[in-house]
């Protein structure tokens, strides 16, 4: 079985978001870039499955659509144990363009299981996985919180409102994963970092797909009014607020 | 420019979020002087469907078939895309929830129609189609221009509101082919959570952080939630420690919530947690550290020990309700 993990290069989740003064672009000054947290959990689960299924999984490849700057993030994926990495050399303009580039690669390099995170923590598109599956004309399961392999078959858990469903879905498949899929992302070991240095990142020329959408203006929300403090021994005041203003009781 | 709205149901019933979605779709139809169509797949109840007319739904296409019992993204997308052609829809709207996100992305690729997910307002213009969405987990918004004739949207929950607007509902028989062979999702088992109120539906959320000290103290959260009819939630460290199940984790990498009222109890206010709750209408924070960053995000704050303040507050609410 071959697994492809799609990874997005995003600002660290603690980043204070800023835009250029004309509001046209994200201001990347001083930003630390990381593997999108859900993509990182997807990769973690892929590695766990490879280790626990005794040779069933022959290869884990990570793929990213991005410029050379993203290679630091790609190297991290290699240093925690991905076997191979692919970078499609294009600026990721929108989800459709990204999904189209990955679909083109997968058409000539088939995988049994393709993993994507449920969204990227920057543009929150929730889009690449579903689009990729549609472009490849294969099934997709979203909100996946667990993947097990039993006798060579995938057992997928999907979160639904108020519960979960255990599903049996044939491969090839796109699984769009969320919280729960793996517990903690892995920290690269010194040995892993050294090994990753010698691995080659395959750079692929893009097909240059026109985006379906453009971001034209970014804005930060209005700052919130000051918090009104209520002394802990005057909870009747809070009861009054809950009743009169918030109308919660 | 007709509007098509996908209406999910839960065991045949709709929720408040469905009525918000219909209100929103009807408002866009009015803005663009066009017609609004709804599509329902599977066994929704007739009286439930009729309720949708209260919020301005003029036309409904209801396709019943047992194959729709379990969500198969490929099959559902195929059916919805045929419906788009049938009603000549130019704008297709989903809820920004698990199902909506799963279908909207596939439909966007199938129709080559620009997708804007997590929209928070009515379109700012029709041609070019420009609309506002949330990004960076609520830390910012952006105007997005759609470059294609058709567009696909997912509406953030509680971003628009529910508006009554009674119309006559017209049931339409659409000539849609159900390609059942597309369905590859085989359901083995369903497990239900035991929560009394679902986090994603809740008007009020009572959430606890590490300040609770341990799972054995969670009863103070649950008792306050009970008296308010609220859902319970937690921060990431709490779910990572296994004190609470991960489906209760609210924050950047967990659930994003937008309730009317969010109680942050013993929560310091890490930027990732605040991002997940910033769309709440009111935030009340209770923390023993007066310098905790949660007070910058909150509307009302109490400096105190949650183990003392919460039981006292619960008692006072009970007395007030009497």
Coordinates of C-alpha atoms in Angstrom, one line a residue:
Chain A
X1 CA 0.0 0.0 0.0
X2 CA 1.2 3.5 -0.9
X3 CA 0.2 6.5 1.1
X4 CA 0.4 10.1 0.0
X5 CA 0.1 12.9 2.6
X6 CA -0.6 16.4 1.3
X7 CA 1.1 19.0 3.4
X8 CA 0.5 22.7 3.5
X9 CA 3.0 25.3 4.7
X10 CA 1.3 27.6 7.2
X11 CA 2.2 30.3 9.8
X12 CA 2.8 28.9 13.3
X13 CA -0.6 28.8 15.1
X14 CA 0.7 31.3 17.7
X15 CA 1.3 33.9 15.0
X16 CA -0.2 37.3 15.5
X17 CA -1.8 37.9 12.1
X18 CA -0.9 41.0 10.2
X19 CA -1.5 42.3 6.7
X20 CA 0.3 44.8 4.5
X21 CA -1.0 48.4 5.0
X22 CA -3.0 48.3 1.8
X23 CA -4.7 45.1 3.0
X24 CA -3.8 43.2 -0.2
X25 CA -1.3 40.7 1.3
X26 CA -0.5 38.7 4.3
X27 CA 2.5 40.2 6.1
X28 CA 5.0 37.4 6.6
X29 CA 7.6 39.4 8.4
X30 CA 9.0 37.4 11.3
X31 CA 6.6 34.5 10.8
X32 CA 7.6 31.0 11.6
X33 CA 6.3 28.4 9.1
X34 CA 5.1 25.0 10.1
X35 CA 3.4 21.9 8.6
X36 CA -0.3 22.6 8.8
X37 CA -1.3 20.9 12.2
X38 CA -3.9 18.5 10.7
X39 CA -1.5 17.5 7.9
X40 CA 1.1 16.8 10.5
X41 CA -1.3 14.6 12.4
X42 CA -2.2 12.8 9.1
X43 CA 1.5 12.2 8.5
X44 CA 1.9 10.9 12.1
X45 CA -0.9 8.4 11.6
X46 CA 0.6 7.3 8.3
X47 CA 3.9 6.6 10.1
X48 CA 2.2 4.7 12.9
X49 CA 0.3 2.5 10.4
X50 CA 3.5 1.8 8.6
X51 CA 5.2 0.7 11.8
X52 CA 2.4 -1.5 13.1
X53 CA 1.3 -3.3 9.9
X54 CA 4.5 -5.3 9.2
X55 CA 5.5 -4.2 5.7
X56 CA 2.0 -3.7 4.4
X57 CA 2.8 0.0 3.7
X58 CA 5.7 0.2 1.3
X59 CA 5.9 3.9 1.0
X60 CA 4.8 7.2 2.5
X61 CA 5.2 10.2 0.2
X62 CA 4.5 13.8 1.2
X63 CA 3.5 16.4 -1.4
X64 CA 3.4 20.2 -1.2
X65 CA 2.5 22.9 -3.7
X66 CA 4.8 25.8 -3.1
X67 CA 7.9 27.7 -3.9
X68 CA 11.4 26.8 -2.7
X69 CA 10.8 28.5 0.6
X70 CA 8.6 25.6 1.7
X71 CA 11.4 23.1 1.6
X72 CA 12.2 23.7 5.3
X73 CA 8.7 22.4 6.1
X74 CA 9.1 19.5 3.7
X75 CA 12.4 18.6 5.3
X76 CA 10.7 18.4 8.6
X77 CA 8.2 15.8 7.2
X78 CA 11.2 13.8 5.9
X79 CA 13.0 14.0 9.2
X80 CA 10.1 12.5 11.1
X81 CA 10.1 9.5 8.7
X82 CA 8.4 10.2 5.3
X83 CA 10.1 8.1 2.7
X84 CA 9.8 10.5 -0.2
X85 CA 8.9 14.2 -0.8
X86 CA 7.5 16.0 -3.8
X87 CA 7.3 19.7 -4.3
X88 CA 5.2 21.1 -7.1
X89 CA 6.9 24.4 -7.9
X90 CA 4.0 26.9 -7.9
X91 CA 2.6 29.6 -5.7
X92 CA -0.5 28.0 -4.1
X93 CA -3.1 30.6 -5.4
X94 CA -6.3 28.9 -4.3
X95 CA -7.5 25.4 -3.2
X96 CA -8.6 24.5 -6.7
X97 CA -5.3 25.3 -8.3
X98 CA -3.5 23.3 -5.5
X99 CA -5.9 20.3 -5.9
X100 CA -5.4 20.3 -9.7
X101 CA -1.6 20.3 -9.4
X102 CA -1.7 17.4 -7.0
X103 CA -4.3 15.5 -9.1
X104 CA -2.1 15.8 -12.1
X105 CA 0.8 14.3 -10.2
X106 CA -1.3 11.4 -8.8
X107 CA -2.6 10.5 -12.2
X108 CA 0.8 9.3 -13.2
X109 CA 1.9 8.2 -9.6
X110 CA -1.0 6.3 -8.1
X111 CA -1.5 6.0 -4.4
X112 CA -3.9 3.8 -2.4
X113 CA -4.6 6.2 0.4
X114 CA -4.3 10.0 0.1
X115 CA -4.5 11.9 3.4
X116 CA -5.2 15.6 3.8
X117 CA -5.9 17.7 6.8
X118 CA -9.5 19.0 7.2
X119 CA -8.4 22.5 6.6
X120 CA -5.3 24.7 6.5
X121 CA -5.0 26.9 9.5
X122 CA -4.4 30.0 7.3
X123 CA -7.2 30.2 4.7
X124 CA -9.5 27.7 6.4
X125 CA -10.7 26.5 3.0
X126 CA -11.7 22.9 3.9
X127 CA -11.3 22.2 0.2
X128 CA -8.2 20.5 -1.1
X129 CA -9.1 16.9 -0.1
X130 CA -12.6 17.0 -1.5
X131 CA -11.6 18.7 -4.7
X132 CA -8.7 16.3 -5.2
X133 CA -11.0 13.3 -4.8
X134 CA -13.5 14.8 -7.3
X135 CA -10.8 15.5 -9.8
X136 CA -9.5 11.9 -9.4
X137 CA -13.0 10.5 -9.5
X138 CA -12.5 8.5 -6.3
X139 CA -14.3 8.3 -2.9
X140 CA -13.6 10.8 -0.1
X141 CA -14.4 10.6 3.6
X142 CA -14.2 13.8 5.6
X143 CA -14.0 14.5 9.4
X144 CA -12.0 11.3 9.8
X145 CA -10.8 10.8 13.4
X146 CA -9.3 7.3 13.1
X147 CA -7.8 5.0 10.5
X148 CA -7.1 1.4 11.3
X149 CA -6.0 -1.4 9.0
X150 CA -7.5 -4.8 9.6
X151 CA -6.5 -7.7 7.3
X152 CA -5.3 -5.3 4.7
X153 CA -8.6 -3.3 4.7
X154 CA -9.1 0.3 5.9
X155 CA -11.5 0.9 8.8
X156 CA -12.4 4.6 8.9
X157 CA -14.0 6.4 11.7
X158 CA -16.0 9.5 10.7
X159 CA -17.2 12.1 13.2
X160 CA -20.8 13.2 12.8
X161 CA -22.9 15.6 14.8
X162 CA -23.4 13.8 18.1
X163 CA -21.4 10.7 17.4
X164 CA -19.2 8.7 15.0
X165 CA -19.6 6.2 12.2
X166 CA -17.3 3.3 11.6
X167 CA -17.0 2.9 7.8
X168 CA -15.6 0.4 5.4
X169 CA -14.5 2.2 2.2
X170 CA -12.4 0.7 -0.6
X171 CA -9.2 2.2 -1.9
X172 CA -8.1 4.3 -3.7
X173 CA -9.5 6.8 -1.2
X174 CA -9.0 10.4 0.0
X175 CA -9.3 10.6 3.8
X176 CA -9.7 14.1 5.1
X177 CA -8.6 13.9 8.7
X178 CA -9.2 16.0 11.9
X179 CA -8.4 16.0 15.6
X180 CA -8.1 12.5 17.1
X181 CA -6.4 10.9 14.1
X182 CA -3.1 10.8 16.0
X183 CA -2.3 12.0 19.5
X184 CA 0.9 14.0 19.3
X185 CA 2.9 15.0 16.2
X186 CA 6.4 13.6 16.2
X187 CA 9.5 15.6 17.0
X188 CA 12.4 14.9 14.6
X189 CA 15.3 13.0 16.2
X190 CA 18.9 14.0 15.4
X191 CA 19.2 10.8 13.4
X192 CA 16.0 11.7 11.5
X193 CA 17.3 15.2 10.7
X194 CA 20.6 13.9 9.4
X195 CA 18.8 11.2 7.3
X196 CA 16.5 13.9 5.8
X197 CA 19.4 16.0 4.7
X198 CA 20.4 13.3 2.2
X199 CA 16.9 12.6 0.9
X200 CA 16.1 14.3 -2.4
X201 CA 13.0 16.4 -2.7
X202 CA 11.5 15.7 -6.1
X203 CA 10.6 19.0 -7.8
X204 CA 7.8 18.9 -10.3
X205 CA 6.9 21.6 -12.9
X206 CA 3.4 22.9 -12.4
X207 CA 0.6 22.8 -15.0
X208 CA -0.3 26.3 -13.9
X209 CA -4.0 26.2 -13.3
X210 CA -5.9 29.5 -13.1
X211 CA -7.5 30.0 -9.6
X212 CA -11.3 30.1 -9.4
X213 CA -11.1 32.7 -6.6
X214 CA -8.9 35.6 -5.6
X215 CA -8.4 37.2 -2.2
X216 CA -8.8 40.9 -2.8
X217 CA -8.8 42.5 0.6
X218 CA -7.8 41.3 4.1
X219 CA -9.0 42.9 7.3
X220 CA -8.5 42.4 11.0
X221 CA -11.5 42.4 13.3
X222 CA -12.4 45.5 15.3
X223 CA -10.7 45.3 18.7
X224 CA -13.0 44.1 21.4
X225 CA -14.3 46.5 24.1
X226 CA -12.8 46.3 27.5
X227 CA -13.7 43.4 29.7
X228 CA -16.0 44.4 32.6
X229 CA -14.8 42.9 35.8
X230 CA -17.2 41.7 38.4
X231 CA -16.0 40.9 41.9
X232 CA -16.2 37.2 42.9
X233 CA -18.3 38.1 45.9
X234 CA -20.9 40.0 43.9
X235 CA -22.2 37.3 41.7
X236 CA -25.7 38.8 41.8
X237 CA -24.4 41.4 39.4
X238 CA -23.5 38.6 37.0
X239 CA -27.0 37.1 37.4
X240 CA -28.4 40.5 36.5
X241 CA -26.2 40.7 33.3
X242 CA -27.1 37.1 32.4
X243 CA -30.8 38.0 32.7
X244 CA -31.0 41.6 31.4
X245 CA -28.3 41.9 28.8
X246 CA -27.4 38.4 27.6
X247 CA -30.9 37.0 28.2
X248 CA -29.4 33.6 28.9
X249 CA -31.7 33.1 32.0
Chain B
X1 CA -29.0 33.7 -11.0
X2 CA -30.9 31.1 -9.2
X3 CA -29.8 30.0 -5.7
X4 CA -29.7 26.3 -4.6
X5 CA -29.3 25.5 -0.9
X6 CA -28.4 22.0 0.4
X7 CA -30.5 21.2 3.4
X8 CA -29.1 18.5 5.6
X9 CA -31.4 16.7 8.1
X10 CA -30.7 14.7 11.2
X11 CA -32.9 11.6 11.3
X12 CA -35.5 13.4 9.3
X13 CA -35.4 16.7 11.3
X14 CA -33.9 20.1 10.7
X15 CA -32.1 22.3 13.2
X16 CA -31.8 26.0 13.8
X17 CA -28.7 26.1 11.6
X18 CA -30.9 24.9 8.7
X19 CA -33.3 27.8 9.2
X20 CA -30.4 30.2 9.3
X21 CA -29.2 28.7 6.0
X22 CA -32.6 29.1 4.4
X23 CA -32.9 32.7 5.7
X24 CA -29.5 33.5 4.2
X25 CA -30.3 31.8 0.8
X26 CA -33.6 33.6 0.6
X27 CA -31.9 36.9 1.3
X28 CA -29.4 36.4 -1.5
X29 CA -32.2 35.5 -3.9
X30 CA -33.9 38.7 -2.9
X31 CA -30.7 40.7 -3.3
X32 CA -30.2 39.3 -6.8
X33 CA -33.9 39.2 -7.7
X34 CA -33.8 35.5 -8.4
X35 CA -35.4 32.3 -7.1
X36 CA -34.3 30.1 -4.2
X37 CA -34.5 26.3 -4.4
X38 CA -33.7 23.8 -1.6
X39 CA -32.6 20.2 -2.0
X40 CA -33.2 17.5 0.6
X41 CA -31.9 14.0 0.2
X42 CA -33.3 11.0 2.0
X43 CA -36.2 10.6 4.4
X44 CA -37.0 14.0 5.8
X45 CA -40.4 14.4 7.3
X46 CA -43.1 16.2 5.3
X47 CA -44.1 18.6 8.1
X48 CA -40.4 19.4 8.7
X49 CA -40.0 20.3 5.0
X50 CA -43.1 22.5 5.2
X51 CA -41.5 24.4 8.1
X52 CA -38.8 25.7 5.7
X53 CA -41.3 27.9 3.9
X54 CA -41.5 30.0 7.1
X55 CA -37.9 31.2 6.4
X56 CA -38.5 32.1 2.7
X57 CA -37.9 28.8 0.9
X58 CA -40.0 28.9 -2.3
X59 CA -39.1 25.7 -4.0
X60 CA -38.1 22.3 -2.7
X61 CA -36.7 19.2 -4.4
X62 CA -36.9 16.3 -2.1
X63 CA -35.4 13.0 -3.4
X64 CA -36.1 10.0 -1.2
X65 CA -34.0 6.9 -1.6
X66 CA -32.5 4.5 1.0
X67 CA -29.1 5.0 -0.6
X68 CA -29.0 8.5 1.0
X69 CA -29.1 7.0 4.6
X70 CA -25.4 7.2 4.8
X71 CA -23.4 10.2 3.5
X72 CA -21.4 9.2 0.4
X73 CA -19.7 12.4 -0.7
X74 CA -19.3 11.2 -4.3
X75 CA -22.9 10.1 -4.8
X76 CA -24.4 13.1 -3.0
X77 CA -22.2 15.5 -5.1
X78 CA -23.3 13.8 -8.3
X79 CA -27.0 14.2 -7.4
X80 CA -26.5 17.9 -6.3
X81 CA -24.6 18.7 -9.4
X82 CA -27.5 17.3 -11.6
X83 CA -29.9 19.5 -9.5
X84 CA -27.7 22.6 -10.1
X85 CA -28.2 22.0 -13.9
X86 CA -31.9 21.3 -13.5
X87 CA -32.7 24.5 -11.6
X88 CA -30.0 26.5 -13.4
X89 CA -28.4 27.5 -10.1
X90 CA -25.5 30.0 -10.2
X91 CA -24.9 30.1 -6.5
X92 CA -25.0 26.9 -4.4
X93 CA -25.0 27.2 -0.6
X94 CA -24.1 24.7 2.2
X95 CA -23.7 25.0 5.9
X96 CA -20.1 25.3 7.1
X97 CA -20.4 22.0 9.0
X98 CA -18.9 18.5 8.6
X99 CA -21.3 17.5 5.8
X100 CA -21.4 20.9 4.1
X101 CA -17.6 21.2 3.9
X102 CA -17.3 17.6 2.6
X103 CA -19.8 18.2 -0.3
X104 CA -19.0 21.9 -1.2
X105 CA -15.4 21.1 -2.0
X106 CA -16.3 18.2 -4.3
X107 CA -19.1 20.2 -6.0
X108 CA -16.7 23.1 -6.6
X109 CA -14.3 20.9 -8.4
X110 CA -17.0 19.1 -10.4
X111 CA -18.6 22.3 -11.6
X112 CA -15.3 24.2 -11.8
X113 CA -17.2 26.8 -9.7
X114 CA -15.2 29.0 -7.2
X115 CA -15.6 27.9 -3.6
X116 CA -15.7 30.4 -0.7
X117 CA -15.9 28.6 2.6
X118 CA -16.9 30.1 5.9
X119 CA -18.7 33.2 4.5
X120 CA -20.0 35.6 7.1
X121 CA -22.2 38.1 5.3
X122 CA -24.3 38.6 2.2
X123 CA -22.4 39.1 -1.1
X124 CA -21.0 42.6 -1.5
X125 CA -21.5 42.6 -5.2
X126 CA -23.0 40.4 -7.9
X127 CA -20.7 41.0 -10.8
X128 CA -18.0 40.4 -10.0
X129 CA -19.2 38.2 -7.2
X130 CA -17.5 39.4 -4.1
X131 CA -18.1 38.0 -0.6
X132 CA -16.6 38.1 2.9
X133 CA -15.2 35.1 4.7
X134 CA -13.4 34.3 7.9
X135 CA -9.8 33.1 7.8
X136 CA -6.9 32.4 10.2
X137 CA -9.5 30.8 12.4
X138 CA -11.5 33.9 13.0
X139 CA -8.4 36.1 13.5
X140 CA -9.2 37.9 10.2
X141 CA -11.7 38.3 7.4
X142 CA -11.1 38.8 3.7
X143 CA -13.1 39.8 0.6
X144 CA -13.0 37.1 -2.0
X145 CA -13.7 37.5 -5.6
X146 CA -15.1 34.5 -7.5
X147 CA -13.8 34.3 -11.1
X148 CA -16.3 31.8 -12.4
X149 CA -20.0 32.1 -13.5
X150 CA -21.1 29.7 -10.7
X151 CA -20.0 29.9 -7.1
X152 CA -20.2 27.5 -4.1
X153 CA -20.5 28.9 -0.6
X154 CA -20.4 27.5 2.9
X155 CA -22.1 29.7 5.6
X156 CA -20.4 30.1 9.0
X157 CA -22.8 29.1 11.8
X158 CA -24.5 32.0 13.6
X159 CA -23.0 34.5 11.2
X160 CA -26.3 35.6 9.6
X161 CA -29.2 34.7 11.9
X162 CA -32.7 33.3 11.5
X163 CA -35.3 35.5 9.9
X164 CA -39.0 34.6 9.4
X165 CA -40.4 35.3 6.0
X166 CA -43.4 33.0 5.2
X167 CA -43.9 32.1 1.6
X168 CA -45.8 29.3 -0.2
X169 CA -43.5 26.3 -0.8
X170 CA -43.6 24.7 -4.2
X171 CA -42.6 21.0 -4.4
X172 CA -40.7 20.2 -7.6
X173 CA -40.3 16.8 -9.2
X174 CA -36.8 16.9 -10.6
X175 CA -35.5 14.4 -13.2
X176 CA -32.4 13.3 -11.3
X177 CA -30.6 10.1 -11.9
X178 CA -29.4 8.3 -8.8
X179 CA -26.1 6.6 -9.8
X180 CA -26.1 4.3 -6.8
X181 CA -23.0 2.5 -8.0
X182 CA -21.0 5.6 -6.9
X183 CA -21.8 4.8 -3.3
X184 CA -18.7 3.2 -1.8
X185 CA -19.2 4.2 1.9
X186 CA -20.3 1.1 3.8
X187 CA -21.6 1.8 7.3
X188 CA -20.5 -0.8 9.9
X189 CA -21.5 0.8 13.1
X190 CA -22.7 4.1 14.6
X191 CA -21.6 5.2 18.1
X192 CA -23.5 8.1 19.7
X193 CA -21.9 10.5 22.2
X194 CA -23.7 10.8 25.5
X195 CA -23.7 14.6 25.7
X196 CA -27.1 16.1 26.5
X197 CA -26.5 19.1 24.4
X198 CA -24.4 19.0 21.2
X199 CA -21.5 21.4 21.2
X200 CA -22.1 22.5 17.6
X201 CA -25.8 23.3 18.3
X202 CA -25.4 24.9 21.7
X203 CA -26.6 28.5 22.4
X204 CA -24.5 28.4 25.6
X205 CA -21.2 26.6 26.1
X206 CA -19.5 26.0 29.5
X207 CA -15.9 25.3 29.0
X208 CA -13.1 24.3 31.3
X209 CA -9.3 24.5 31.1
X210 CA -6.4 23.3 33.2
X211 CA -7.5 25.5 36.0
X212 CA -10.0 22.8 36.9
X213 CA -7.0 20.7 38.1
X214 CA -8.3 17.3 37.1
X215 CA -11.2 15.3 35.6
X216 CA -12.6 14.7 39.1
X217 CA -13.5 18.4 39.4
X218 CA -15.5 18.5 36.1
X219 CA -18.8 18.2 38.0
X220 CA -18.7 22.0 38.6
X221 CA -18.7 22.6 34.8
X222 CA -21.4 20.0 34.2
X223 CA -23.6 21.4 37.0
X224 CA -23.5 24.9 35.6
X225 CA -24.1 23.6 32.0
X226 CA -27.1 21.6 33.3
X227 CA -28.8 24.6 34.9
X228 CA -28.2 26.7 31.7
X229 CA -29.1 23.9 29.2
X230 CA -25.5 24.4 27.9
X231 CA -23.0 22.1 26.2
X232 CA -19.7 21.3 27.9
X233 CA -16.3 21.9 26.2
X234 CA -12.6 22.1 27.1
X235 CA -9.2 23.3 26.0
X236 CA -6.6 21.4 24.1
X237 CA -4.4 20.5 27.1
X238 CA -7.5 19.1 28.8
X239 CA -8.3 16.8 25.9
X240 CA -4.7 15.9 25.3
X241 CA -4.4 14.9 29.0
X242 CA -7.5 12.7 28.4
X243 CA -9.5 14.5 31.1
X244 CA -12.2 15.0 28.5
X245 CA -12.9 13.4 25.0
X246 CA -11.3 15.1 22.0
X247 CA -14.7 16.0 20.5
X248 CA -15.1 18.5 23.3
X249 CA -11.8 20.3 22.4
X250 CA -12.6 23.9 21.3
X251 CA -9.8 25.9 19.6
X252 CA -7.8 26.3 16.5
X253 CA -7.2 22.6 15.9
X254 CA -10.4 21.4 17.5
X255 CA -13.9 22.7 17.1
X256 CA -14.7 26.3 16.2
X257 CA -17.8 27.5 18.1
X258 CA -20.0 30.6 17.8
X259 CA -22.5 30.3 20.6
X260 CA -24.5 33.2 22.1
X261 CA -22.6 32.8 25.4
X262 CA -19.3 31.1 26.1
X263 CA -18.1 30.5 29.7
X264 CA -14.3 30.2 29.9
X265 CA -13.6 28.6 33.3
X266 CA -10.0 28.2 34.5
X267 CA -8.8 28.9 30.9
X268 CA -5.8 31.1 30.5
X269 CA -6.6 32.2 27.0
X270 CA -3.9 30.8 24.6
X271 CA -4.2 32.5 21.2
X272 CA -5.3 29.1 19.7
X273 CA -8.1 28.7 22.1
X274 CA -9.3 32.3 21.7
X275 CA -9.3 31.9 17.9
X276 CA -11.8 29.0 18.3
X277 CA -14.3 31.1 20.4
X278 CA -13.9 34.6 19.0
X279 CA -17.2 34.5 17.1
X280 CA -19.2 33.9 20.3
X281 CA -21.6 36.8 21.0
X282 CA -20.6 37.0 24.7
X283 CA -17.7 35.6 26.6
X284 CA -17.6 35.4 30.4
X285 CA -14.2 34.4 31.8
X286 CA -13.5 33.1 35.3
X287 CA -9.9 32.7 36.3
X288 CA -7.9 33.1 39.4
X289 CA -5.1 35.0 37.6
X290 CA -6.2 38.6 37.0
X291 CA -3.4 38.9 34.3
X292 CA -4.7 35.9 32.3
X293 CA -5.0 36.8 28.6
X294 CA -8.6 35.4 28.5
X295 CA -9.7 38.6 30.1
X296 CA -8.7 40.5 26.9
X297 CA -11.1 38.3 24.9
X298 CA -13.9 38.4 27.4
X299 CA -16.9 40.7 27.8
X300 CA -17.2 40.0 31.5
X301 CA -14.6 38.7 33.9
X302 CA -14.4 37.3 37.4
X303 CA -11.1 36.9 39.2
X304 CA -11.6 33.9 41.5
X305 CA -11.1 30.2 42.0
X306 CA -13.4 28.3 39.6
X307 CA -14.0 25.6 42.3
X308 CA -15.7 28.2 44.5
X309 CA -17.2 30.6 41.9
X310 CA -18.9 28.0 39.7
X311 CA -20.9 26.2 42.4
X312 CA -21.9 29.5 43.8
X313 CA -23.0 30.8 40.4
X314 CA -24.9 27.6 39.7
X315 CA -26.7 27.9 43.0
X316 CA -27.6 31.5 42.3
X317 CA -28.9 30.7 38.8
X318 CA -31.1 27.9 40.3
X319 CA -32.5 30.4 42.9
X320 CA -33.1 33.0 40.2
X321 CA -35.0 30.5 38.0
X322 CA -37.3 29.7 40.9

